[in-house]
Amino acid sequence: MTDISEKEEAFLVSVFTEYKVKNALDCACGTGPHLYLLSKLGVRVCGSDYSDAMLKACEENLSQEGIDVITKQADFRYLEEVWVEKFDAVLCMTQSIAHLHTHEDLVTAFKSMRERLNDGGILIITQGTTHFTLQDRFRFDLVVNNQDFSRVFSRDIGEGFQTINILDIYHSDKVSKMETNSVHIKIILDDEYKSLLTEAGFSQINIYGGYDMSPYDKESSWKLIVVAER
Ligand SMILES: C[S@@+](CC[C@H](N)C(=O)[O-])C[C@H]1O[C@@H](n2cnc3c(N)ncnc32)[C@H](O)[C@@H]1O
């Protein structure tokens, strides 16, 4: 399971405190890093993901840690088909929303996420794709380089989309192997988020450029973080 950085944790604590978040749905939970962190922080969390394989890995990861979380298979365009309850926060983290490629699908997903929020609830979206990181000089990037594990991204950017080729290298005494993976995702930036989320009915849309909640800056931001209020 990917570790959540201390900066991201501090950001989530700060936003959850400000909005008095007691329960949350991670609607693209993947292998469960945010479910793990939030349950440790005392938030009642539920998780869903489109992929059965991701959910299986998530359930294994959480049970190894002794954490009991309700998880369900769900497409985040149609959350109402599996979740009847409402939440103080819905999370869609680490570029998950960019797996949708059309305007119609994105508005459908944002409406579905909004419908799962209590009044005053918030949607949180995070991604590492920004005006700044899309520059050609970051096309080839060593994004993780730990003692046991390194991850390299090489990006091909086209008309409104990017293909991220991911090379994972495991290099410990116990494991020595490489894995490759590719994702083809839509490039969604600040103005498009504002327009999509407004169309989906969100009222206040805040866009930050980092976990320190600095304003999003096209010239220098490494992250694009959305906190949208129902
Ligand atoms: C980059 S991973 C991020 C996982 C996790 N949020 C994290 O931060 O590690 C993207 C996730 O989005 C999920 N996903 C993609 N399209 C989806 C959809 N339509 N509905 C729900 N989950 C989806 C994928 O299965 C995958 O687990």
XYZ file of C-alpha atoms and ligand atoms in Angstrom:
257
model
C 0.000 0.000 0.000
C 1.361 3.445 -0.940
C 2.329 5.585 2.034
C 0.590 8.928 2.390
C 3.135 11.709 2.923
C 3.169 13.709 6.154
C 2.260 16.826 4.154
C -0.819 15.169 2.646
C -1.830 13.866 6.069
C -1.494 17.363 7.576
C -3.604 18.783 4.728
C -6.362 16.220 5.298
C -6.352 16.808 9.065
C -6.629 20.552 8.522
C -9.486 20.331 5.973
C -11.380 17.697 7.972
C -11.096 19.858 11.090
C -12.281 22.989 9.259
C -15.312 21.221 7.762
C -15.974 19.050 10.851
C -15.769 15.853 8.795
C -16.818 12.804 10.807
C -17.376 10.296 8.011
C -16.035 9.971 4.468
C -16.308 7.926 1.292
C -13.182 7.285 -0.788
C -14.844 6.568 -4.147
C -11.665 5.420 -5.939
C -9.952 3.802 -2.975
C -7.452 1.709 -4.960
C -5.329 -0.361 -2.588
C -6.635 1.670 0.369
C -3.962 4.173 1.482
C -6.459 6.915 2.371
C -8.876 4.467 4.038
C -5.988 3.309 6.211
C -4.870 6.817 7.130
C -8.356 8.185 7.797
C -9.437 5.273 9.954
C -6.239 5.743 11.981
C -7.276 9.395 12.403
C -10.661 8.332 13.776
C -12.788 9.168 10.704
C -15.531 6.632 9.857
C -14.611 5.678 6.294
C -16.114 3.601 3.515
C -14.414 2.777 0.245
C -15.367 1.839 -3.270
C -13.537 1.305 -6.533
C -14.414 0.131 -10.021
C -11.711 -2.529 -10.056
C -12.286 -5.835 -8.258
C -8.520 -6.466 -8.237
C -7.871 -3.142 -6.469
C -10.612 -3.863 -3.930
C -9.193 -7.308 -3.213
C -5.725 -5.823 -2.590
C -7.342 -3.087 -0.472
C -9.237 -5.565 1.693
C -6.061 -7.636 2.202
C -4.013 -4.551 3.112
C -6.561 -3.287 5.623
C -7.171 -6.659 7.241
C -3.393 -7.111 7.688
C -3.457 -3.857 9.662
C -6.477 -5.043 11.664
C -8.697 -2.321 10.177
C -12.322 -3.063 9.410
C -13.777 -0.861 6.646
C -16.859 -1.411 4.468
C -15.779 -1.596 0.817
C -17.966 -2.083 -2.257
C -17.449 -2.310 -5.990
C -18.824 0.871 -7.591
C -18.326 3.071 -10.627
C -18.002 6.636 -9.322
C -20.411 7.820 -12.023
C -23.191 5.842 -10.310
C -22.401 5.803 -6.576
C -26.118 5.909 -5.689
C -26.456 2.347 -7.030
C -24.439 0.991 -4.097
C -24.299 3.726 -1.448
C -27.522 4.957 0.136
C -25.870 6.777 3.029
C -24.478 10.318 2.836
C -21.055 11.526 3.928
C -19.357 14.706 5.192
C -16.602 14.201 2.594
C -16.126 12.305 -0.654
C -12.535 11.704 -1.772
C -11.375 11.054 -5.322
C -7.611 11.085 -4.983
C -4.417 10.786 -7.017
C -5.755 11.533 -10.476
C -8.505 8.891 -10.352
C -11.110 11.186 -11.948
C -8.930 11.589 -15.070
C -9.751 8.001 -16.035
C -13.003 9.459 -17.370
C -12.500 10.925 -20.831
C -15.664 12.811 -21.746
C -17.356 15.958 -20.463
C -20.618 14.034 -20.038
C -19.013 11.276 -17.922
C -17.209 13.833 -15.758
C -20.384 15.826 -15.023
C -22.268 12.574 -14.312
C -19.534 11.527 -11.844
C -19.419 14.900 -10.091
C -23.229 14.956 -9.759
C -23.150 11.456 -8.295
C -20.393 12.448 -5.815
C -22.343 15.592 -4.844
C -25.473 13.523 -4.218
C -23.556 11.422 -1.665
C -22.639 14.517 0.385
C -24.465 15.872 3.401
C -25.337 19.591 3.287
C -22.071 21.470 3.838
C -20.080 18.394 2.792
C -16.957 18.564 0.631
C -15.475 16.779 -2.373
C -11.670 16.470 -2.359
C -9.707 15.765 -5.543
C -5.915 15.573 -5.823
C -3.543 15.184 -8.747
C 0.097 15.699 -9.695
C -0.715 16.973 -13.167
C -0.473 20.779 -13.270
C 0.436 23.438 -15.839
C 3.919 23.347 -14.298
C 4.458 19.558 -14.317
C 3.196 19.253 -17.901
C 6.318 21.054 -19.094
C 8.559 19.037 -21.382
C 11.430 19.058 -18.873
C 9.393 16.818 -16.521
C 8.553 14.314 -19.269
C 10.913 11.787 -17.727
C 10.740 11.820 -13.945
C 12.087 9.781 -11.041
C 9.074 10.128 -8.744
C 10.097 7.706 -5.963
C 13.620 6.645 -5.052
C 13.695 4.770 -1.738
C 16.130 2.210 -0.371
C 14.014 -0.696 -1.683
C 11.842 0.833 -4.404
C 12.084 3.314 -7.275
C 9.413 4.561 -9.670
C 10.032 6.283 -12.985
C 7.388 8.086 -15.065
C 7.734 8.836 -18.731
C 4.898 10.904 -20.129
C 3.570 11.296 -23.646
C 1.344 14.321 -23.892
C -1.197 14.698 -26.685
C -4.320 16.742 -27.377
C -5.965 16.978 -23.944
C -4.688 13.548 -22.854
C -1.521 12.013 -21.492
C -0.151 8.504 -21.427
C 1.898 7.873 -18.309
C 4.292 4.944 -18.625
C 5.284 3.728 -15.173
C 8.378 1.672 -14.404
C 8.493 0.231 -10.860
C 11.833 -1.175 -9.724
C 11.985 -3.281 -6.523
C 15.585 -3.522 -5.341
C 15.908 -4.970 -1.832
C 17.782 -7.999 -0.461
C 14.522 -9.945 -0.658
C 12.989 -8.742 -3.932
C 14.596 -7.784 -7.214
C 12.107 -7.206 -10.011
C 10.677 -4.632 -12.424
C 7.092 -3.984 -13.405
C 5.699 -1.727 -16.107
C 2.279 -0.200 -16.443
C 0.631 2.464 -18.610
C -2.365 4.717 -18.074
C -4.043 6.926 -20.656
C -5.802 9.761 -18.853
C -7.469 13.072 -19.556
C -5.677 16.279 -18.652
C -8.037 18.290 -16.427
C -6.769 21.597 -15.062
C -8.098 24.405 -12.852
C -10.524 26.160 -15.206
C -12.061 22.909 -16.433
C -12.578 21.729 -12.822
C -14.344 24.998 -11.985
C -16.625 24.689 -14.981
C -17.406 20.958 -14.529
C -18.049 21.268 -10.795
C -20.239 24.342 -11.250
C -22.271 22.462 -13.865
C -22.611 19.568 -11.397
C -24.053 21.969 -8.782
C -21.122 22.598 -6.411
C -21.220 26.046 -4.780
C -17.757 27.022 -3.564
C -14.789 25.585 -5.496
C -11.329 26.086 -3.967
C -8.250 25.140 -5.966
C -4.906 24.808 -4.202
C -1.396 24.310 -5.564
C -0.033 22.193 -2.735
C -0.832 20.437 0.529
C 0.096 23.683 2.326
C -3.101 25.105 0.727
C -1.204 27.755 -1.210
C -3.241 29.119 -4.130
C -2.881 27.217 -7.424
C -0.225 28.895 -9.578
C 0.239 27.934 -13.233
C 3.918 28.912 -13.061
C 4.983 26.911 -10.013
C 2.425 24.463 -8.533
C 3.406 20.797 -8.227
C -0.075 19.713 -7.211
C -3.629 20.560 -8.131
C -5.995 20.057 -5.213
C -9.713 20.751 -5.319
C -11.938 21.222 -2.288
C -15.488 21.791 -3.519
C -18.413 22.465 -1.191
C -21.820 20.928 -1.832
C -4.292 6.146 -9.634
S -5.351 5.033 -8.800
C -5.560 5.902 -7.280
C -5.990 5.020 -6.159
C -6.061 5.696 -4.781
N -7.055 6.745 -4.743
C -4.715 6.229 -4.346
O -4.607 7.437 -4.083
O -3.759 5.447 -4.247
C -6.878 5.275 -9.675
C -8.032 4.427 -9.163
O -9.242 4.872 -9.781
C -10.060 3.730 -10.004
N -11.084 4.075 -10.999
C -10.909 4.414 -12.299
N -12.097 4.654 -12.889
C -13.050 4.481 -11.936
C -14.475 4.602 -11.919
N -15.160 4.929 -13.027
N -15.125 4.378 -10.760
C -14.444 4.050 -9.622
N -13.099 3.896 -9.581
C -12.406 4.120 -10.725
C -9.059 2.678 -10.456
O -9.592 1.361 -10.381
C -7.906 2.936 -9.501
O -8.027 2.180 -8.317
